CSV table of C-alpha atoms in Angstrom, one decimal:
chain,number,residue,atom,x,y,z
A,1085,UNK,CA,0.0,0.0,0.0
A,1086,UNK,CA,1.2,3.5,-0.8
A,1087,UNK,CA,1.8,5.9,2.1
A,1088,UNK,CA,-0.8,8.4,0.9
A,1089,UNK,CA,-3.7,7.4,3.1
A,1090,UNK,CA,-3.9,9.5,6.3
A,1091,UNK,CA,-5.7,9.1,9.6
A,1092,UNK,CA,-8.6,11.6,9.4
A,1093,UNK,CA,-9.2,11.1,5.6
A,1094,UNK,CA,-13.0,11.1,4.9
A,1095,UNK,CA,-14.8,9.3,2.1
A,1096,UNK,CA,-18.5,9.1,1.2
A,1097,UNK,CA,-20.4,6.7,-0.9
A,1098,UNK,CA,-24.1,6.9,-1.9
A,1099,UNK,CA,-26.4,4.3,-3.2
A,1100,UNK,CA,-30.1,4.3,-4.1
A,1101,UNK,CA,-31.8,1.3,-2.5
A,1102,UNK,CA,-33.5,-1.1,-5.0
A,1103,UNK,CA,-36.0,-3.7,-4.1
A,1104,UNK,CA,-33.4,-6.4,-4.5
A,1105,UNK,CA,-31.4,-5.1,-1.5
A,1106,UNK,CA,-34.3,-5.6,1.0
A,1107,UNK,CA,-34.6,-8.2,3.6
A,1108,UNK,CA,-36.7,-10.8,1.6
A,1109,UNK,CA,-33.8,-10.9,-1.0
A,1110,UNK,CA,-31.1,-11.5,1.5
A,1111,UNK,CA,-31.7,-15.3,1.7
A,1112,UNK,CA,-34.6,-15.9,-0.6
A,1113,UNK,CA,-34.5,-19.6,0.2
A,1114,UNK,CA,-35.7,-18.8,3.8
A,1115,UNK,CA,-39.4,-18.5,4.2
A,1116,UNK,CA,-38.8,-16.3,7.3
A,1117,UNK,CA,-36.8,-13.8,5.3
A,1118,UNK,CA,-39.3,-13.8,2.4
A,1119,UNK,CA,-42.1,-12.9,4.8
A,1120,UNK,CA,-40.2,-9.9,6.3
A,1121,UNK,CA,-40.8,-6.2,5.2
A,1122,UNK,CA,-39.1,-4.8,2.1
A,1123,UNK,CA,-36.6,-2.6,3.9
A,1124,UNK,CA,-32.9,-2.2,3.4
A,1125,UNK,CA,-31.3,-5.4,4.9
A,1126,UNK,CA,-28.6,-5.2,7.5
A,1127,UNK,CA,-26.5,-7.7,5.5
A,1128,UNK,CA,-26.6,-5.4,2.4
A,1129,UNK,CA,-25.8,-2.4,4.6
A,1130,UNK,CA,-22.7,-4.2,5.7
A,1131,UNK,CA,-21.8,-4.8,2.1
A,1132,UNK,CA,-22.4,-1.1,1.3
A,1133,UNK,CA,-20.0,-0.1,4.2
A,1134,UNK,CA,-17.4,-2.5,2.7
A,1135,UNK,CA,-17.9,-1.1,-0.8
A,1136,UNK,CA,-17.4,2.5,0.5
A,1137,UNK,CA,-14.2,1.5,2.3
A,1138,UNK,CA,-12.9,-0.4,-0.8
A,1139,UNK,CA,-13.4,2.6,-2.9
A,1140,UNK,CA,-11.8,4.8,-0.3
A,1141,UNK,CA,-8.7,2.6,-0.4
A,1142,UNK,CA,-8.5,2.2,-4.2
A,1143,UNK,CA,-6.3,5.2,-4.9
A,1144,UNK,CA,-3.9,4.2,-2.2
A,1145,UNK,CA,-3.2,0.6,-3.4
A,1146,UNK,CA,-0.3,-0.6,-5.5
A,1147,UNK,CA,-0.9,-2.6,-8.7
A,1148,UNK,CA,-1.9,-6.2,-7.8
A,1149,UNK,CA,-3.3,-5.2,-4.3
A,1150,UNK,CA,-6.8,-5.3,-3.0
A,1151,UNK,CA,-8.4,-5.4,0.4
A,1152,UNK,CA,-10.4,-7.8,2.5
A,1153,UNK,CA,-12.8,-7.1,5.3
A,1154,UNK,CA,-11.5,-8.1,8.7
A,1155,UNK,CA,-13.8,-6.4,11.2
A,1156,UNK,CA,-17.4,-5.3,11.2
A,1157,UNK,CA,-19.0,-3.9,14.3
A,1158,UNK,CA,-22.0,-1.8,13.4
A,1159,UNK,CA,-25.6,-1.1,14.5
A,1160,UNK,CA,-28.6,-0.8,12.2
A,1161,UNK,CA,-31.2,1.3,14.0
A,1162,UNK,CA,-33.7,2.6,11.4
A,1163,UNK,CA,-35.6,1.1,8.4
A,1164,UNK,CA,-35.0,2.5,4.9
A,1165,UNK,CA,-37.6,1.9,2.2
A,1166,UNK,CA,-36.9,1.1,-1.4
A,1167,UNK,CA,-36.0,4.1,-3.5
A,1168,UNK,CA,-34.3,6.1,-0.7
A,1169,UNK,CA,-30.7,7.1,-1.1
A,1170,UNK,CA,-28.3,5.9,1.6
A,1171,UNK,CA,-24.9,7.5,2.2
A,1172,UNK,CA,-22.0,5.9,4.0
A,1173,UNK,CA,-19.3,8.2,5.5
A,1174,UNK,CA,-16.0,6.5,6.3
A,1175,UNK,CA,-13.3,8.2,8.3
A,1176,UNK,CA,-9.9,6.5,8.4
A,1177,UNK,CA,-9.1,6.4,12.1
A,1178,UNK,CA,-6.2,4.0,12.3
A,1179,UNK,CA,-3.6,2.4,10.1
A,1180,UNK,CA,-1.8,-0.5,11.7
A,1181,UNK,CA,1.5,-1.9,10.3
A,1182,UNK,CA,0.8,-0.1,7.0
A,1183,UNK,CA,-1.7,-2.6,5.7
A,1184,UNK,CA,-4.6,-2.8,8.3
A,1185,UNK,CA,-6.9,0.1,8.0
A,1186,UNK,CA,-9.7,0.8,10.4
A,1187,UNK,CA,-12.7,3.1,9.6
A,1188,UNK,CA,-15.3,4.8,11.7
A,1189,UNK,CA,-18.5,4.6,9.6
A,1190,UNK,CA,-21.9,6.3,9.7
A,1191,UNK,CA,-24.8,5.4,7.4
A,1192,UNK,CA,-27.7,7.7,6.7
A,1193,UNK,CA,-30.7,7.6,4.6
A,1194,UNK,CA,-32.5,10.8,3.5
A,1195,UNK,CA,-34.3,11.1,6.9
A,1196,UNK,CA,-32.2,9.4,9.6
A,1197,UNK,CA,-28.9,8.0,10.9
A,1198,UNK,CA,-29.6,4.3,10.2
A,1199,UNK,CA,-26.3,2.8,11.3
A,1200,UNK,CA,-22.8,3.4,12.7
A,1201,UNK,CA,-19.8,1.6,13.9
A,1202,UNK,CA,-16.4,0.4,12.8
A,1203,UNK,CA,-15.0,-1.5,9.8
A,1204,UNK,CA,-11.5,-2.9,9.3
A,1205,UNK,CA,-9.8,-3.9,6.0
A,1206,UNK,CA,-6.5,-5.7,5.4
A,1207,UNK,CA,-4.6,-4.9,2.3
A,1208,UNK,CA,-3.4,-8.0,0.4
A,1209,UNK,CA,-1.4,-9.0,-2.6
A,1210,UNK,CA,-3.9,-10.8,-4.7
A,1211,UNK,CA,-1.4,-13.3,-6.1
A,1212,UNK,CA,-0.3,-14.3,-2.6
A,1213,UNK,CA,-3.8,-14.5,-1.4
A,1214,UNK,CA,-5.0,-16.6,-4.3
A,1215,UNK,CA,-2.1,-19.1,-3.7
A,1216,UNK,CA,-3.3,-19.5,-0.1
A,1217,UNK,CA,-6.9,-19.9,-1.3
A,1218,UNK,CA,-5.9,-22.6,-3.8
A,1219,UNK,CA,-4.1,-24.6,-1.1
A,1220,UNK,CA,-7.2,-24.5,1.0
A,1221,UNK,CA,-9.4,-25.6,-1.9
A,1222,UNK,CA,-7.0,-28.4,-2.7
A,1223,UNK,CA,-7.1,-29.6,0.9
A,1224,UNK,CA,-10.9,-29.5,0.9
A,1225,UNK,CA,-11.0,-31.5,-2.4
A,1226,UNK,CA,-8.7,-34.1,-0.9
A,1227,UNK,CA,-10.8,-34.3,2.2
A,1228,UNK,CA,-14.0,-34.7,0.1
A,1229,UNK,CA,-12.4,-37.4,-2.0
A,1230,UNK,CA,-11.4,-39.3,1.1
A,1231,UNK,CA,-14.9,-39.3,2.4
A,1232,UNK,CA,-16.4,-40.6,-0.9
A,1233,UNK,CA,-14.1,-43.7,-0.8
A,1234,UNK,CA,-15.5,-44.8,2.6
């Protein structure tokens, strides 16, 4: 990661909530979720927070780098209907060891504060990460093959 990101840097990201980002669509195979109101789902709010922080980090990454979420500690305190705009504000509040970035986040719709908390991201080299992932997949496949033989 470049040394251009500073504690105190602020980034905002806005998104208009479509029907597909409401609770019934979070796990459509669940009858309980399908029966719930069509309001912005907490799971999608978490994803929007991550998206905001990914975009905030983008100009500070070297070629071949990306980031992965490592911490999410947020509240979701107010419903947001379909069609409303939601804005995430992320403030960089800590950079650990040059590649772990922590953000204070607030999430607002057009009427209310709907969520707030903290999000952490770890900067990775994609080629190194993918090698680790491939080893894990190979181990899983070997384990699965061993179970089929029995």
